[in-house]
Amino acid sequence: MNSKIIKFVSNYGTILALLVLMLIFGIMIPNFISLGNITDILRSVSVITVIAVGFTVALSANAFNLAITGIAGLCGALTAGLMVWNLFNPIIAILISVGVGTLFGFLIALFVIYFKVDDLLASLGVMFITQGLTLTYTGGLNIYSKMIKPSPTGGFVTAPGIIPNAFLFLGQGNIGFLPMPIIIMFAIVLIIHIFLNNTRYGRNLYSIGGNPEASYLAGIPVNLYKILAHSLCGALAAMGGILLVSRLGSAQIAETQTMLLDCVAASYIGISVLGLGKPNPFGTFIGATLVGVMINGLTMLGVSYTMQDIFKGIILLAALTISRFTSKY
């Protein structure tokens, strides 16, 4: 009987915790469980989910990438800068930025594979590099349409470009009643879910994450897949940064730096969802939503920002405990 209860909790505990949390906030806060508020929560977790899905891809191959928010911040600033300062077409700006994010993921993989640097340390180094590049590129300024910035020759000049409406539609537009950030988030979760679970490449990533030695002996090119995992992680982090700029209508240079722990927490919470016991995009979405619901509810109750981290830590510990049971049952 006890084993059945433990198995049930390990399979559905995270989703039950999400539902119970929503029920408690729904009782305490009028209109908490309303279409408008739930839409706001999903919109608020969209960027974190996209970046965290990238972290999940790396985690599926037992790779760890702490540079995700640094890459997101740099690529977001680069996209805005190319449009506002250099009058680039939004599509070209997006493609260049995603390419830069992919390149930094690739760089981490090279250090891990060929110089035997630990994932954690290599990505930590890249995190500092990308944060420094962001500050250098922007001059410490937020980037927005027709911004006023210091001129190299002295004085101030007005930037020639704007952030076009077509680009802002990605983060602020709607299709029907659904906001675009939510549509993009679900599309990325679905695509990466199919990639990881229904393609040979995804299954090989999971195989490497479970047992790299056995995967190597089975003929899987482990190093090549590590490069793939880190590069995809970098590309998705860049997409998250670009989506954030589109949502805010400007590049806020410090905005992504506070998201790292939320992204990591969402990915690890997701491991326990439905008893899968492995990193997965759907679980990451549930993890991000759980954190988003908690932050939204606590904010509406007037709980201070500093105390909210305590609750995040409690949820993360509970999820890791559940995932531990998942691996046993």
Short mmCIF file of C-alpha atoms in Angstrom, two decimals:
data_model
loop_
_atom_site.label_atom_id
_atom_site.label_comp_id
_atom_site.label_asym_id
_atom_site.label_seq_id
_atom_site.Cartn_x
_atom_site.Cartn_y
_atom_site.Cartn_z
CA MET A 1 0.00 0.00 0.00
CA ASN A 2 2.79 2.40 0.98
CA SER A 3 4.65 1.63 -2.25
CA LYS A 4 1.51 2.43 -4.25
CA ILE A 5 1.14 5.78 -2.47
CA ILE A 6 4.81 6.61 -3.02
CA LYS A 7 4.53 5.64 -6.68
CA PHE A 8 1.43 7.79 -7.09
CA VAL A 9 3.17 10.77 -5.45
CA SER A 10 6.28 10.27 -7.56
CA ASN A 11 4.19 10.19 -10.75
CA TYR A 12 1.71 12.95 -10.07
CA GLY A 13 3.06 14.84 -7.05
CA THR A 14 4.33 17.85 -9.00
CA ILE A 15 1.12 18.30 -10.97
CA LEU A 16 -0.93 17.82 -7.77
CA ALA A 17 1.25 20.41 -6.03
CA LEU A 18 0.54 22.84 -8.88
CA LEU A 19 -3.23 22.23 -8.64
CA VAL A 20 -3.25 22.47 -4.83
CA LEU A 21 -1.23 25.70 -4.96
CA MET A 22 -3.70 27.18 -7.44
CA LEU A 23 -6.62 26.05 -5.26
CA ILE A 24 -5.11 27.64 -2.12
CA PHE A 25 -4.39 30.93 -3.90
CA GLY A 26 -7.84 30.74 -5.51
CA ILE A 27 -9.46 30.57 -2.07
CA MET A 28 -7.30 33.36 -0.64
CA ILE A 29 -7.30 35.73 -3.63
CA PRO A 30 -10.44 36.79 -5.54
CA ASN A 31 -10.12 36.27 -9.32
CA PHE A 32 -6.85 34.34 -8.97
CA ILE A 33 -8.30 31.47 -10.99
CA SER A 34 -9.55 33.60 -13.84
CA LEU A 35 -8.74 33.43 -17.53
CA GLY A 36 -7.02 36.82 -17.37
CA ASN A 37 -4.74 35.90 -14.47
CA ILE A 38 -3.88 32.44 -15.80
CA THR A 39 -3.02 34.06 -19.14
CA ASP A 40 -0.82 36.56 -17.32
CA ILE A 41 0.97 33.72 -15.49
CA LEU A 42 1.60 31.78 -18.71
CA ARG A 43 2.81 34.94 -20.44
CA SER A 44 5.16 35.69 -17.54
CA VAL A 45 6.71 32.19 -17.61
CA SER A 46 7.06 32.03 -21.41
CA VAL A 47 10.62 33.43 -21.55
CA ILE A 48 11.82 31.35 -18.60
CA THR A 49 10.29 28.22 -20.15
CA VAL A 50 12.02 28.77 -23.52
CA ILE A 51 15.42 29.32 -21.87
CA ALA A 52 14.84 26.44 -19.43
CA VAL A 53 13.95 24.07 -22.29
CA GLY A 54 17.42 24.81 -23.67
CA PHE A 55 18.90 23.93 -20.27
CA THR A 56 16.78 20.74 -20.35
CA VAL A 57 18.23 19.72 -23.72
CA ALA A 58 21.76 20.05 -22.30
CA LEU A 59 20.69 18.20 -19.16
CA SER A 60 19.31 15.32 -21.24
CA ALA A 61 22.91 14.57 -22.28
CA ASN A 62 24.09 15.04 -18.69
CA ALA A 63 25.57 18.42 -19.68
CA PHE A 64 25.23 21.48 -17.46
CA ASN A 65 25.04 25.01 -18.87
CA LEU A 66 25.05 27.94 -16.47
CA ALA A 67 25.58 30.46 -19.28
CA ILE A 68 21.97 30.32 -20.52
CA THR A 69 20.88 33.66 -19.06
CA GLY A 70 24.16 35.36 -20.04
CA ILE A 71 23.66 34.18 -23.64
CA ALA A 72 19.99 35.24 -23.53
CA GLY A 73 20.93 38.74 -22.32
CA LEU A 74 23.66 39.20 -24.94
CA CYS A 75 21.53 37.94 -27.84
CA GLY A 76 18.56 40.05 -26.77
CA ALA A 77 20.74 43.18 -26.62
CA LEU A 78 22.35 42.29 -29.95
CA THR A 79 18.97 41.90 -31.65
CA ALA A 80 17.76 45.27 -30.35
CA GLY A 81 21.08 46.97 -31.16
CA LEU A 82 21.15 45.67 -34.74
CA MET A 83 17.64 47.02 -35.35
CA VAL A 84 17.94 50.34 -33.49
CA TRP A 85 21.58 51.27 -34.16
CA ASN A 86 22.30 49.52 -37.47
CA LEU A 87 18.83 49.46 -39.11
CA PHE A 88 18.93 45.70 -39.69
CA ASN A 89 15.83 43.85 -40.86
CA PRO A 90 14.29 42.08 -37.80
CA ILE A 91 14.60 38.66 -39.41
CA ILE A 92 18.30 39.17 -40.13
CA ALA A 93 18.86 40.50 -36.59
CA ILE A 94 17.11 37.44 -35.11
CA LEU A 95 19.09 35.01 -37.27
CA ILE A 96 22.41 36.65 -36.35
CA SER A 97 21.55 36.58 -32.64
CA VAL A 98 20.45 32.94 -32.68
CA GLY A 99 23.69 32.16 -34.51
CA VAL A 100 25.69 33.94 -31.79
CA GLY A 101 23.84 31.98 -29.08
CA THR A 102 24.53 28.71 -30.92
CA LEU A 103 28.19 29.68 -31.25
CA PHE A 104 28.58 30.22 -27.50
CA GLY A 105 26.96 26.84 -26.83
CA PHE A 106 29.39 25.30 -29.32
CA LEU A 107 32.29 27.07 -27.54
CA ILE A 108 31.30 25.54 -24.19
CA ALA A 109 31.17 22.10 -25.80
CA LEU A 110 34.67 22.54 -27.26
CA PHE A 111 36.14 23.37 -23.85
CA VAL A 112 34.32 20.43 -22.26
CA ILE A 113 35.30 17.89 -24.91
CA TYR A 114 38.77 18.90 -26.06
CA PHE A 115 40.18 20.67 -23.00
CA LYS A 116 38.40 18.45 -20.44
CA VAL A 117 36.99 21.45 -18.57
CA ASP A 118 34.01 20.60 -16.38
CA ASP A 119 30.63 21.70 -17.84
CA LEU A 120 29.89 23.80 -14.80
CA LEU A 121 33.17 25.73 -14.96
CA ALA A 122 33.21 26.14 -18.75
CA SER A 123 29.67 27.52 -18.77
CA LEU A 124 30.47 29.72 -15.77
CA GLY A 125 33.35 31.25 -17.73
CA VAL A 126 31.11 31.83 -20.77
CA MET A 127 28.47 33.35 -18.50
CA PHE A 128 30.96 36.02 -17.37
CA ILE A 129 32.15 36.57 -20.96
CA THR A 130 28.60 37.07 -22.28
CA GLN A 131 27.66 39.38 -19.40
CA GLY A 132 30.80 41.44 -20.03
CA LEU A 133 30.12 41.54 -23.79
CA THR A 134 26.56 42.71 -23.12
CA LEU A 135 27.76 45.61 -20.98
CA THR A 136 30.51 46.48 -23.49
CA TYR A 137 28.19 46.33 -26.50
CA THR A 138 25.42 48.37 -24.89
CA GLY A 139 27.69 50.71 -22.95
CA GLY A 140 25.59 49.89 -19.91
CA LEU A 141 22.48 51.37 -21.54
CA ASN A 142 19.09 49.84 -22.18
CA ILE A 143 18.29 49.78 -25.92
CA TYR A 144 14.97 51.13 -27.21
CA SER A 145 13.58 52.89 -30.27
CA LYS A 146 15.13 56.28 -31.08
CA MET A 147 17.17 56.13 -27.89
CA ILE A 148 19.61 58.89 -27.04
CA LYS A 149 23.16 57.66 -26.51
CA PRO A 150 26.61 59.21 -26.10
CA SER A 151 28.38 60.04 -29.36
CA PRO A 152 31.97 58.82 -29.91
CA THR A 153 32.85 62.39 -30.89
CA GLY A 154 31.28 63.87 -27.77
CA GLY A 155 27.77 64.94 -26.85
CA PHE A 156 24.72 62.80 -27.54
CA VAL A 157 23.03 61.43 -30.65
CA THR A 158 19.64 59.91 -31.35
CA ALA A 159 19.71 56.31 -32.61
CA PRO A 160 18.41 56.15 -36.22
CA GLY A 161 16.24 53.04 -35.88
CA ILE A 162 13.26 51.65 -34.04
CA ILE A 163 12.14 48.26 -32.83
CA PRO A 164 9.55 47.48 -35.55
CA ASN A 165 5.97 46.53 -34.78
CA ALA A 166 6.43 43.23 -36.66
CA PHE A 167 9.11 42.28 -34.12
CA LEU A 168 7.06 43.53 -31.15
CA PHE A 169 4.16 41.33 -32.33
CA LEU A 170 6.17 38.26 -31.26
CA GLY A 171 6.08 39.35 -27.63
CA GLN A 172 3.01 41.60 -27.44
CA GLY A 173 0.63 40.40 -30.16
CA ASN A 174 -2.25 37.94 -30.02
CA ILE A 175 -3.64 35.29 -32.32
CA GLY A 176 -7.26 35.03 -31.29
CA PHE A 177 -7.33 35.18 -27.51
CA LEU A 178 -3.86 33.60 -27.15
CA PRO A 179 -0.85 35.91 -26.67
CA MET A 180 2.03 35.20 -29.04
CA PRO A 181 4.60 34.50 -26.25
CA ILE A 182 2.39 31.63 -25.03
CA ILE A 183 2.00 30.25 -28.57
CA ILE A 184 5.77 30.43 -29.14
CA MET A 185 6.42 28.78 -25.77
CA PHE A 186 4.06 25.86 -26.50
CA ALA A 187 5.48 25.48 -30.02
CA ILE A 188 9.05 25.22 -28.70
CA VAL A 189 8.04 22.80 -25.93
CA LEU A 190 6.25 20.60 -28.49
CA ILE A 191 9.08 20.69 -31.05
CA ILE A 192 11.77 19.84 -28.49
CA HIS A 193 9.54 17.13 -26.95
CA ILE A 194 9.19 15.48 -30.37
CA PHE A 195 12.92 15.91 -31.02
CA LEU A 196 13.95 14.29 -27.73
CA ASN A 197 11.41 11.48 -27.69
CA ASN A 198 10.63 10.68 -31.32
CA THR A 199 13.94 11.05 -33.14
CA ARG A 200 17.11 9.00 -33.08
CA TYR A 201 19.08 12.10 -32.14
CA GLY A 202 16.96 12.77 -29.06
CA ARG A 203 17.02 9.16 -27.91
CA ASN A 204 20.79 9.14 -28.28
CA LEU A 205 21.02 12.27 -26.11
CA TYR A 206 19.03 10.51 -23.38
CA SER A 207 21.21 7.43 -23.79
CA ILE A 208 24.37 9.53 -23.29
CA GLY A 209 22.78 11.24 -20.29
CA GLY A 210 22.00 7.86 -18.73
CA ASN A 211 25.31 6.12 -19.41
CA PRO A 212 27.93 7.80 -21.62
CA GLU A 213 30.34 4.84 -21.51
CA ALA A 214 27.72 2.34 -22.64
CA SER A 215 26.57 4.79 -25.34
CA TYR A 216 30.12 5.09 -26.63
CA LEU A 217 30.53 1.32 -26.71
CA ALA A 218 27.23 1.11 -28.59
CA GLY A 219 28.71 3.26 -31.34
CA ILE A 220 27.09 6.59 -30.51
CA PRO A 221 29.44 9.54 -31.22
CA VAL A 222 29.23 10.95 -27.70
CA ASN A 223 31.31 14.08 -28.34
CA LEU A 224 29.26 15.02 -31.38
CA TYR A 225 26.05 14.75 -29.37
CA LYS A 226 27.54 16.82 -26.54
CA ILE A 227 28.22 19.54 -29.13
CA LEU A 228 24.66 19.21 -30.39
CA ALA A 229 23.22 19.48 -26.86
CA HIS A 230 25.23 22.58 -25.92
CA SER A 231 24.64 24.27 -29.29
CA LEU A 232 20.88 23.71 -29.10
CA CYS A 233 20.95 25.00 -25.53
CA GLY A 234 22.69 28.18 -26.70
CA ALA A 235 20.23 28.65 -29.60
CA LEU A 236 17.19 28.29 -27.31
CA ALA A 237 18.71 30.65 -24.75
CA ALA A 238 19.13 33.21 -27.55
CA MET A 239 15.49 32.73 -28.57
CA GLY A 240 14.43 33.34 -24.98
CA GLY A 241 16.43 36.58 -24.88
CA ILE A 242 14.94 37.75 -28.19
CA LEU A 243 11.41 36.94 -26.97
CA LEU A 244 12.06 38.97 -23.82
CA VAL A 245 13.11 42.03 -25.86
CA SER A 246 9.97 41.67 -27.93
CA ARG A 247 7.81 41.45 -24.81
CA LEU A 248 9.36 44.48 -23.12
CA GLY A 249 9.80 46.55 -26.30
CA SER A 250 13.42 47.22 -25.31
CA ALA A 251 16.60 45.41 -24.28
CA GLN A 252 16.88 45.67 -20.50
CA ILE A 253 20.48 44.60 -19.97
CA ALA A 254 20.09 43.20 -16.45
CA GLU A 255 16.68 41.55 -16.92
CA THR A 256 17.89 38.01 -17.67
CA GLN A 257 20.46 37.87 -14.86
CA THR A 258 17.75 37.16 -12.27
CA MET A 259 16.28 34.27 -14.28
CA LEU A 260 19.06 31.71 -13.92
CA LEU A 261 17.83 30.02 -10.75
CA ASP A 262 14.24 29.98 -12.01
CA CYS A 263 15.35 28.25 -15.24
CA VAL A 264 17.46 25.68 -13.39
CA ALA A 265 14.65 25.07 -10.88
CA ALA A 266 12.08 24.62 -13.68
CA SER A 267 14.24 22.00 -15.39
CA TYR A 268 14.93 20.01 -12.22
CA ILE A 269 11.32 20.23 -11.04
CA GLY A 270 10.30 18.91 -14.46
CA ILE A 271 12.29 15.71 -14.00
CA SER A 272 9.72 14.50 -11.48
CA VAL A 273 6.65 15.23 -13.62
CA LEU A 274 4.60 12.13 -14.54
CA GLY A 275 7.31 9.93 -13.01
CA LEU A 276 9.49 10.25 -16.11
CA GLY A 277 12.64 10.61 -14.01
CA LYS A 278 14.52 12.39 -16.79
CA PRO A 279 14.79 15.95 -18.13
CA ASN A 280 11.84 16.66 -20.44
CA PRO A 281 10.34 19.81 -22.00
CA PHE A 282 6.78 19.20 -20.78
CA GLY A 283 8.02 18.75 -17.23
CA THR A 284 10.10 21.91 -17.58
CA PHE A 285 6.97 23.81 -18.62
CA ILE A 286 5.13 22.45 -15.56
CA GLY A 287 8.11 23.41 -13.38
CA ALA A 288 8.19 26.96 -14.77
CA THR A 289 4.42 27.25 -14.33
CA LEU A 290 4.64 26.02 -10.73
CA VAL A 291 7.24 28.70 -9.96
CA GLY A 292 5.20 31.30 -11.87
CA VAL A 293 1.98 30.46 -10.01
CA MET A 294 3.79 30.68 -6.69
CA ILE A 295 5.39 34.06 -7.53
CA ASN A 296 2.11 35.43 -8.87
CA GLY A 297 0.14 34.30 -5.81
CA LEU A 298 2.71 35.51 -3.29
CA THR A 299 2.99 38.87 -5.06
CA MET A 300 -0.80 39.31 -5.00
CA LEU A 301 -0.75 38.48 -1.28
CA GLY A 302 1.87 41.18 -0.72
CA VAL A 303 4.71 38.80 0.24
CA SER A 304 8.06 40.55 -0.25
CA TYR A 305 10.32 39.64 -3.17
CA THR A 306 13.11 38.55 -0.83
CA MET A 307 10.90 35.95 0.88
CA GLN A 308 9.78 34.45 -2.43
CA ASP A 309 13.17 32.79 -2.91
CA ILE A 310 12.55 30.79 0.29
CA PHE A 311 9.42 29.26 -1.23
CA LYS A 312 11.24 28.57 -4.51
CA GLY A 313 13.89 26.65 -2.57
CA ILE A 314 11.25 24.62 -0.71
CA ILE A 315 9.51 23.67 -3.98
CA LEU A 316 12.81 22.71 -5.59
CA LEU A 317 13.77 20.50 -2.64
CA ALA A 318 10.35 18.82 -2.69
CA ALA A 319 10.61 18.19 -6.44
CA LEU A 320 14.10 16.73 -6.15
CA THR A 321 12.86 14.46 -3.35
CA ILE A 322 10.02 13.30 -5.59
CA SER A 323 12.41 12.68 -8.50
CA ARG A 324 14.52 10.59 -6.12
CA PHE A 325 11.48 8.41 -5.43
CA THR A 326 10.79 8.32 -9.17
CA SER A 327 14.19 6.81 -9.84
CA LYS A 328 13.55 4.13 -7.19
CA TYR A 329 10.02 3.20 -8.22
#
